[in-house]
XYZ file of N, CA and C in Angstrom:
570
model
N 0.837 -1.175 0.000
C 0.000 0.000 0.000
C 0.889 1.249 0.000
N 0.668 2.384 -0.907
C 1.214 3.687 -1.119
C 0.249 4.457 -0.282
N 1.398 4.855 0.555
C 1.358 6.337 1.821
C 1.112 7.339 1.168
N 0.332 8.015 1.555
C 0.416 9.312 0.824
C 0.672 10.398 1.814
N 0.994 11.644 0.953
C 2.158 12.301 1.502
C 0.533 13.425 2.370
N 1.735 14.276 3.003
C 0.242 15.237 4.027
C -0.120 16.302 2.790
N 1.031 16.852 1.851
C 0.044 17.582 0.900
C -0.487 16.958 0.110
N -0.265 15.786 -0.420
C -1.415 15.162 -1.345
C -3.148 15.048 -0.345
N -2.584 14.556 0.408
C -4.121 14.707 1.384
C -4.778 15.938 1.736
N -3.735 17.072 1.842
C -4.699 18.212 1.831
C -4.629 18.756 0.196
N -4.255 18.445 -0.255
C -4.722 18.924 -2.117
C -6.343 17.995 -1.682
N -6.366 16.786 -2.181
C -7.826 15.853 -1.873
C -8.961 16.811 -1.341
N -8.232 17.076 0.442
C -9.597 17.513 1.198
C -9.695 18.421 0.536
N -9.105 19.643 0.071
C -9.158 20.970 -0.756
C -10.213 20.483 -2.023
N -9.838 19.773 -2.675
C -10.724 19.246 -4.186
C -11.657 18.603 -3.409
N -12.279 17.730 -2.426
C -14.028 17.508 -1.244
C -14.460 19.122 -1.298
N -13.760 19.658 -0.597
C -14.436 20.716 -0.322
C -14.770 21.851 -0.967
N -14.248 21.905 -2.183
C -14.979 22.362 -3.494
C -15.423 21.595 -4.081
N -15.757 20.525 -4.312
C -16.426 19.435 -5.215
C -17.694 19.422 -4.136
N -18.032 20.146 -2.862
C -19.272 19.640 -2.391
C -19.336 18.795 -1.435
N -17.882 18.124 -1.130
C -17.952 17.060 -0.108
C -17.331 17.095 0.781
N -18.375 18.308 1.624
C -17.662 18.895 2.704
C -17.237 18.400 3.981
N -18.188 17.303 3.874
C -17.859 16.322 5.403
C -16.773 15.603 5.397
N -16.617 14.732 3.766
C -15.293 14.014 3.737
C -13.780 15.232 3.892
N -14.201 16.871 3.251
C -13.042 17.425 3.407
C -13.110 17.613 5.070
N -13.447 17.841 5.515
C -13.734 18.195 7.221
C -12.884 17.045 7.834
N -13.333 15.856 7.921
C -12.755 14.648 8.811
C -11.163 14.588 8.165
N -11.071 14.947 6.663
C -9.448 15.212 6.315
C -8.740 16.212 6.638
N -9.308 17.222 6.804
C -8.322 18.351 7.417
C -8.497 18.027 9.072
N -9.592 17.776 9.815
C -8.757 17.454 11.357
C -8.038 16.622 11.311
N -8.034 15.572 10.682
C -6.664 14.241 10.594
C -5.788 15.316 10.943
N -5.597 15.517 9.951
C -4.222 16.939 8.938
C -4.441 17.632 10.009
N -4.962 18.455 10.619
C -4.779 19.242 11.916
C -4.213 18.383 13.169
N -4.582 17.857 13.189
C -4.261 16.836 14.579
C -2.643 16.402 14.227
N -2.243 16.157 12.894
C -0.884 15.801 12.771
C 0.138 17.153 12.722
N -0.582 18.712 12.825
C 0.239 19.928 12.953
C 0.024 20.274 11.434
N -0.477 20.168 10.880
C -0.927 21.109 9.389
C -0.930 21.910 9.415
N -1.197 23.766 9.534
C -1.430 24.986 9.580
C -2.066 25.303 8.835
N -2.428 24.442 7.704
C -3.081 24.857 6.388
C -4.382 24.229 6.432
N -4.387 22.991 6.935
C -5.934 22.238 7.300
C -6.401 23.264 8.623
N -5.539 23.375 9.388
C -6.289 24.063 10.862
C -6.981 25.596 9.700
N -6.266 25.833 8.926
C -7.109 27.103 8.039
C -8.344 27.145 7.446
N -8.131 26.046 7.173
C -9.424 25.453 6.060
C -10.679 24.864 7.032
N -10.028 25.003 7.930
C -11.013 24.113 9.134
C -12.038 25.488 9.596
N -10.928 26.721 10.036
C -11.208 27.871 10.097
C -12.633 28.321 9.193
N -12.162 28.688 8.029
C -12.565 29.158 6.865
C -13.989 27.789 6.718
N -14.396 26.441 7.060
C -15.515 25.854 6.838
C -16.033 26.507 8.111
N -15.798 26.519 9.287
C -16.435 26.976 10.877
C -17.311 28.545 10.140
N -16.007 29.042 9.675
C -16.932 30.813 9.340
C -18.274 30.522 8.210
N -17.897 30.127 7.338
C -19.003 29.689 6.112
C -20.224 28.268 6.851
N -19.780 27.647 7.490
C -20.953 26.719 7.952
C -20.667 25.437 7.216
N -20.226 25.246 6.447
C -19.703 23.704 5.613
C -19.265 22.987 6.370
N -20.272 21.557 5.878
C -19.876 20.405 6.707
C -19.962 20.801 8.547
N -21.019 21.524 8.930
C -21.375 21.525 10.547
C -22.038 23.094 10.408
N -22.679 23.121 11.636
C -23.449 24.496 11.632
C -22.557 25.693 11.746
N -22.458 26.539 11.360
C -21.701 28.106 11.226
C -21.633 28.514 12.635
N -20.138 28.192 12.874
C -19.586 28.682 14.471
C -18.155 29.805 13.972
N -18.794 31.237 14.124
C -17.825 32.171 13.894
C -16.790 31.976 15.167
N -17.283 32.036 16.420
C -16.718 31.858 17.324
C -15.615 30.697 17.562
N -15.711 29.748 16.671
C -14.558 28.764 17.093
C -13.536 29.309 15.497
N -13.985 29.543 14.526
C -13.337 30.312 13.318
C -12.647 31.442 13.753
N -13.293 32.408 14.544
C -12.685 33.434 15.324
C -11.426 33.039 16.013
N -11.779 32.141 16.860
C -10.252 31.287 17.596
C -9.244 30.526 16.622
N -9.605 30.006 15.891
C -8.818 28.952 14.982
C -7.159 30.190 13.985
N -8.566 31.144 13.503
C -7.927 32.382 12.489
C -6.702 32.788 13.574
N -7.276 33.236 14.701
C -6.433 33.988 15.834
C -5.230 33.470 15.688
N -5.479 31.740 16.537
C -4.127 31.464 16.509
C -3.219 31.004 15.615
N -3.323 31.375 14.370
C -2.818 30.764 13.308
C -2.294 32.320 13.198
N -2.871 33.591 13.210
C -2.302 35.062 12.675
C -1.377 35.095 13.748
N -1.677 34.729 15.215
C -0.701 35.036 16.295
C 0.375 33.938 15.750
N 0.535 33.191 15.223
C 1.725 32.005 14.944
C 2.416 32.636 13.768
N 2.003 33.720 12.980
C 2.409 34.218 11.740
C 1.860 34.190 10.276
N 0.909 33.897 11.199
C -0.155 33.508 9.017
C -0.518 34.842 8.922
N -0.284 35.482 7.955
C -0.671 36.675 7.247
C -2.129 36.432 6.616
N -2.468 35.451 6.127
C -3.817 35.119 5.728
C -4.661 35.174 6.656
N -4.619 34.447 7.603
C -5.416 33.912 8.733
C -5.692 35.680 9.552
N -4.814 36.326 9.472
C -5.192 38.008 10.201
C -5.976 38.629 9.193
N -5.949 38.368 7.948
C -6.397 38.985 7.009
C -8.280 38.632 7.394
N -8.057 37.311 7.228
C -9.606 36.367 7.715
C -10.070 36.851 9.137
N -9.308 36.887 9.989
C -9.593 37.223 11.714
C -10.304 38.385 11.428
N -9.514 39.218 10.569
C -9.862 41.345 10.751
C -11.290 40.761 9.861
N -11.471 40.134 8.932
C -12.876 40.663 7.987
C -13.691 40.160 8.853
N -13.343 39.397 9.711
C -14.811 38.404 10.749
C -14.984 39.468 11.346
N -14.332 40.083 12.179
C -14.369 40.933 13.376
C -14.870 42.122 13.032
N -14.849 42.681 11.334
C -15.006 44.011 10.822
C -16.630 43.796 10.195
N -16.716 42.476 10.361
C -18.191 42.112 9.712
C -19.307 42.378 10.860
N -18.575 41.422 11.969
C -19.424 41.679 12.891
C -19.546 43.022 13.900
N -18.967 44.325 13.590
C -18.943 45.524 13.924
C -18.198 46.261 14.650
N -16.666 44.715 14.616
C -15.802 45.198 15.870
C -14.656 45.611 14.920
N -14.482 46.864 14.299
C -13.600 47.946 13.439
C -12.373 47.890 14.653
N -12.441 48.052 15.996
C -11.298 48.121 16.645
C -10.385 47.104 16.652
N -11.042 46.262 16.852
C -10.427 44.488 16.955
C -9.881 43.883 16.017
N -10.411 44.605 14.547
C -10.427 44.029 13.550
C -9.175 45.184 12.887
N -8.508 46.002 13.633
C -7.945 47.028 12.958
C -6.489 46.379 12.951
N -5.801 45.711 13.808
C -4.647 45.349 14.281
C -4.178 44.162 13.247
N -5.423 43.714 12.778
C -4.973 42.085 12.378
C -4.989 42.303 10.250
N -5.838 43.514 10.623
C -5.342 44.275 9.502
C -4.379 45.037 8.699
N -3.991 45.730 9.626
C -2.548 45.920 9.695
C -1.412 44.891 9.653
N -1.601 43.875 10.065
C -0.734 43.056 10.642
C -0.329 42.335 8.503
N -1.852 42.195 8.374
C -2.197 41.420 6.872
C -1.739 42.426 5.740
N -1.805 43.861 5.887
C -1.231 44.665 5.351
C 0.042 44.476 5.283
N 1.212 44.631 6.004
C 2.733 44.586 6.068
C 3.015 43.798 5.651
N 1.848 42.393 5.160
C 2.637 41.486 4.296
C 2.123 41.511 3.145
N 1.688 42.724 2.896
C 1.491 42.936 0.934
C 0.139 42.769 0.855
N -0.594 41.961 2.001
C -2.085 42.111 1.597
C -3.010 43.286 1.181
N -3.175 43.639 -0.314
C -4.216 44.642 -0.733
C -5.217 44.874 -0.315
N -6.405 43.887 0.121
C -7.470 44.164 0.438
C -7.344 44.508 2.073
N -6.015 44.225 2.809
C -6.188 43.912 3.891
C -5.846 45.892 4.143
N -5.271 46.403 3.156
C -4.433 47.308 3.002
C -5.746 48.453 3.264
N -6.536 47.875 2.114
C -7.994 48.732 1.998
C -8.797 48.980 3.170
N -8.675 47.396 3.935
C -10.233 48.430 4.662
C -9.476 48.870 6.189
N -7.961 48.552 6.215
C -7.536 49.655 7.274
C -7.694 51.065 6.851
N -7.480 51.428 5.649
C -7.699 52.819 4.973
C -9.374 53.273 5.163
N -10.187 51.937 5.013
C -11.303 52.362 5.574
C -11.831 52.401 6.456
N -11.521 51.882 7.794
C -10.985 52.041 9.146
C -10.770 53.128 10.094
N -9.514 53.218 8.892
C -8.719 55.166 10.149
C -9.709 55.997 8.839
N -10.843 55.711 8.046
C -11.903 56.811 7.992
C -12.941 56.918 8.218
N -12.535 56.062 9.091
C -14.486 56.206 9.926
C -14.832 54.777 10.239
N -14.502 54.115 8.954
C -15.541 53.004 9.094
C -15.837 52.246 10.426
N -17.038 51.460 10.621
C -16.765 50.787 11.912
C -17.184 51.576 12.691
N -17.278 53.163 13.017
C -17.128 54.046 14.103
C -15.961 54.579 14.158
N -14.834 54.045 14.020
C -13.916 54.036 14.592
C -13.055 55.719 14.523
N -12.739 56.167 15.009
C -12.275 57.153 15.389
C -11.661 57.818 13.716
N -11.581 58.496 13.158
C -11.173 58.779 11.674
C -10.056 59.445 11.912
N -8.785 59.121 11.517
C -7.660 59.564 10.755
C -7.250 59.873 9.207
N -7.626 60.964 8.788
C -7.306 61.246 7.337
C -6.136 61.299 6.593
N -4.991 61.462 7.725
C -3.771 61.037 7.161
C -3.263 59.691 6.417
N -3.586 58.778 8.296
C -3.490 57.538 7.719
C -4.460 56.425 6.911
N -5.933 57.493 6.499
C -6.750 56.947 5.840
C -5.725 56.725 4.298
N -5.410 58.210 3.887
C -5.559 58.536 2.497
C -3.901 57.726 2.446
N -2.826 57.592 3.400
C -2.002 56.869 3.559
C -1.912 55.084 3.004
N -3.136 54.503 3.687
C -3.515 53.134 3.172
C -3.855 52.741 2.364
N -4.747 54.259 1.625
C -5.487 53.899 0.613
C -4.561 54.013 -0.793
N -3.525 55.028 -0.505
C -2.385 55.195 -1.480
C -1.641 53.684 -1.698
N -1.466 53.171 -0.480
C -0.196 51.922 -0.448
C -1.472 51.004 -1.032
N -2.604 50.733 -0.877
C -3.804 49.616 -1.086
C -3.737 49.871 -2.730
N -3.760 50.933 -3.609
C -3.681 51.288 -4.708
C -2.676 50.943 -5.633
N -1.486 50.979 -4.642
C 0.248 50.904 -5.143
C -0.010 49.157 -5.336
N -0.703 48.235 -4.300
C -1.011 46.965 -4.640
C -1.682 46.484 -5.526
N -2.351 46.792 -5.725
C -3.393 46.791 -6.997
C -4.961 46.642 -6.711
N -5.222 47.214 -5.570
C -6.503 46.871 -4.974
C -7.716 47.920 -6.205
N -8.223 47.446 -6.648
C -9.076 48.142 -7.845
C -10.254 48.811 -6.810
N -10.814 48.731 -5.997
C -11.223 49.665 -4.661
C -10.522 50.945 -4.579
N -9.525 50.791 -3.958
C -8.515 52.033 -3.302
C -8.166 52.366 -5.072
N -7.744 52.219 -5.807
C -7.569 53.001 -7.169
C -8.981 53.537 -7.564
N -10.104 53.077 -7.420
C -11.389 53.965 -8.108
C -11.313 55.031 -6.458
N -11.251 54.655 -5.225
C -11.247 55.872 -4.154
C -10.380 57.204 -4.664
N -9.214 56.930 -4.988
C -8.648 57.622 -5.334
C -8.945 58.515 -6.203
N -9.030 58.186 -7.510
C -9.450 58.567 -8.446
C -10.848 59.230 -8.208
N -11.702 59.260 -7.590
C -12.736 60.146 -6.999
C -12.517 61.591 -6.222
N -11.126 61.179 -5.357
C -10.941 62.239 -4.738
C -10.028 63.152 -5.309
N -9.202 62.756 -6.531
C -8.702 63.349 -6.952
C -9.961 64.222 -7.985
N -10.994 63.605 -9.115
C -11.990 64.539 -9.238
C -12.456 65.592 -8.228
N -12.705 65.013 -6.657
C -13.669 65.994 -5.994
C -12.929 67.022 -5.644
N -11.445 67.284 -5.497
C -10.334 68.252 -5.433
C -9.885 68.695 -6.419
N -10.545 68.645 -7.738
C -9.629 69.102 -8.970
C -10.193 70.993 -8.713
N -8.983 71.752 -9.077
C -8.986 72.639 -8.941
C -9.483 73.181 -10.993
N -10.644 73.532 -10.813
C -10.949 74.026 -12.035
C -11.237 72.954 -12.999
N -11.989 73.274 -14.120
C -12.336 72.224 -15.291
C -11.914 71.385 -15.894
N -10.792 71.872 -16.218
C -9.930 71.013 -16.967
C -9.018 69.993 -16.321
N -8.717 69.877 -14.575
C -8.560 69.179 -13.709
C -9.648 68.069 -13.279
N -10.945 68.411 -13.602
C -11.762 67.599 -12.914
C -12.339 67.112 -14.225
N -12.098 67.658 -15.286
C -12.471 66.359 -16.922
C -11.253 65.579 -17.237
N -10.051 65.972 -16.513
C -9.187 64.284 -16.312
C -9.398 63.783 -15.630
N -9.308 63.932 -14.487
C -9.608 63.263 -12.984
C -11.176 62.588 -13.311
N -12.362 63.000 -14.130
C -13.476 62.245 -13.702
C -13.117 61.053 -15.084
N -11.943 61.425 -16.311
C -11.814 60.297 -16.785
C -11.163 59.440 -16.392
N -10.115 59.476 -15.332
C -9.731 58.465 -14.879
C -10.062 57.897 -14.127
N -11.441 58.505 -13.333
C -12.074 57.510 -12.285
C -13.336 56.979 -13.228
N -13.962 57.681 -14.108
C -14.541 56.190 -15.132
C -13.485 55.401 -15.577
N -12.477 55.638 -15.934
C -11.244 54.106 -16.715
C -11.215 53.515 -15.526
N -10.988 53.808 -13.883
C -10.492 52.553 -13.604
C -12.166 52.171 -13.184
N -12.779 52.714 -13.199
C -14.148 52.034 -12.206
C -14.553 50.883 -13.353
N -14.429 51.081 -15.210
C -14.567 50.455 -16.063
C -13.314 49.140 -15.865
N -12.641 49.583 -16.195
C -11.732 48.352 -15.453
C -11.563 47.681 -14.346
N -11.633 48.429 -13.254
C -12.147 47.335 -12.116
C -13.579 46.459 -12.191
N -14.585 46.987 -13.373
C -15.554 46.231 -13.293
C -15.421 44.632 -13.718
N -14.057 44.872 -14.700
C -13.927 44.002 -15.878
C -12.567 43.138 -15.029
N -11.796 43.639 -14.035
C -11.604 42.898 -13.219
C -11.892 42.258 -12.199
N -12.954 42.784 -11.624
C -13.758 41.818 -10.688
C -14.137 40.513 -11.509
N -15.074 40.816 -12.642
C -15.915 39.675 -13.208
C -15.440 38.465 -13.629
N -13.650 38.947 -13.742
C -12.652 38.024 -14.238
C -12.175 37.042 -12.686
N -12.319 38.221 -12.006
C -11.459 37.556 -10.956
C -11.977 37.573 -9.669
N -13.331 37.280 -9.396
C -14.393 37.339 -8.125
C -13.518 36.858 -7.041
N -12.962 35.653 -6.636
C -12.255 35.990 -5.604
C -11.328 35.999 -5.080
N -9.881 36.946 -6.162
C -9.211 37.933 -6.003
C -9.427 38.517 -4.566
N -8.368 38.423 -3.429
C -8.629 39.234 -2.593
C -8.653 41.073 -2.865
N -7.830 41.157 -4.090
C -8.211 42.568 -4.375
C -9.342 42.901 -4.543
N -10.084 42.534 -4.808
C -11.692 43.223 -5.124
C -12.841 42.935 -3.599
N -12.201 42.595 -2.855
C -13.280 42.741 -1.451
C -12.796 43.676 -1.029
């Protein structure tokens, strides 16, 4: 009998759990968790938040994400901040954003920019709004490039400033449309 290796088994549970067969991917990634995986304990995460294969427990997804961002997963903070920013906690959710930011994450880049501007409640910084939203842009977040491009229209000084500026925020809003549709889930486009 041929062993198979721990990423062939989590490639498998990965192809269950998009093929629909979420229970068989479930009982394969705790194997794979139980033997120290980081990548099944993710996926384990990520079914807890969505509800696949068992009833939708944010709260144990909440824990799972945690300690995987506190161990160094840049993904897993990225996942922690959108749970926490979903469910209305902008403060909680600001750190792990940041955290997902410094490692190149775009979208993670974005909604700290939307964050220190309000969002959430949260106390508004316009420095380090228009700051995030610059570096979220420099990534390629098609969000923070149409923000931009708005505010550069709503500040154009005179006509002929604000009939470039409103064409370049139709080109990219036209192109980000045409990149979303291509690329739905692109973390750039959340």
């Amino acid at each position: 009998m041929v062993e198979t290796s721990a990423a062939d088994r989590l490639s498998q549970a990965y192809a269950d759990m998009q093929g629909g067969r979420e229970e068989k991917a479930r009982e394969a990634f705790e194997r794979l968790a139980r033997e120290g995986d980081l990548q099944a304990e993710f996926y384990l995460a990520w079914m807890d938040e969505n509800g696949w294969a068992g009833p939708k427990d944010e709260t144990c997804a909440a824990e799972r994400y945690r300690v995987l961002a506190d161990n160094g997963n840049d993904l897993a903070s990225y996942h922690l901040a959108s749970l926490r920013f979903r469910q209305g906690d902008a403060e909680r959710a600001l750190p792990y954003f940041l955290r997902a930011s410094n490692s190149g994450n775009a979208s993670a880049t974005y909604w700290a920019s939307a964050i220190y501007g309000g969002a959430g409640g949260f106390p508004a910084n316009l420095e380090l709004e228009h700051s995030y939203l610059v570096r979220a842009s420099k990534l390629g977040h098609m969000f923070a490039r149409r923000d931009l491009a708005r505010q550069r229209m709503q500040n154009a000084k005179g006509l002929s400033q604000w009939i470039l500026a409103a064409f370049a925020y139709w080109y990219v809003k036209a192109a980000g449309m045409v990149f979303v549709a291509r690329n739905v889930n692109d973390l750039r486009v959340r």
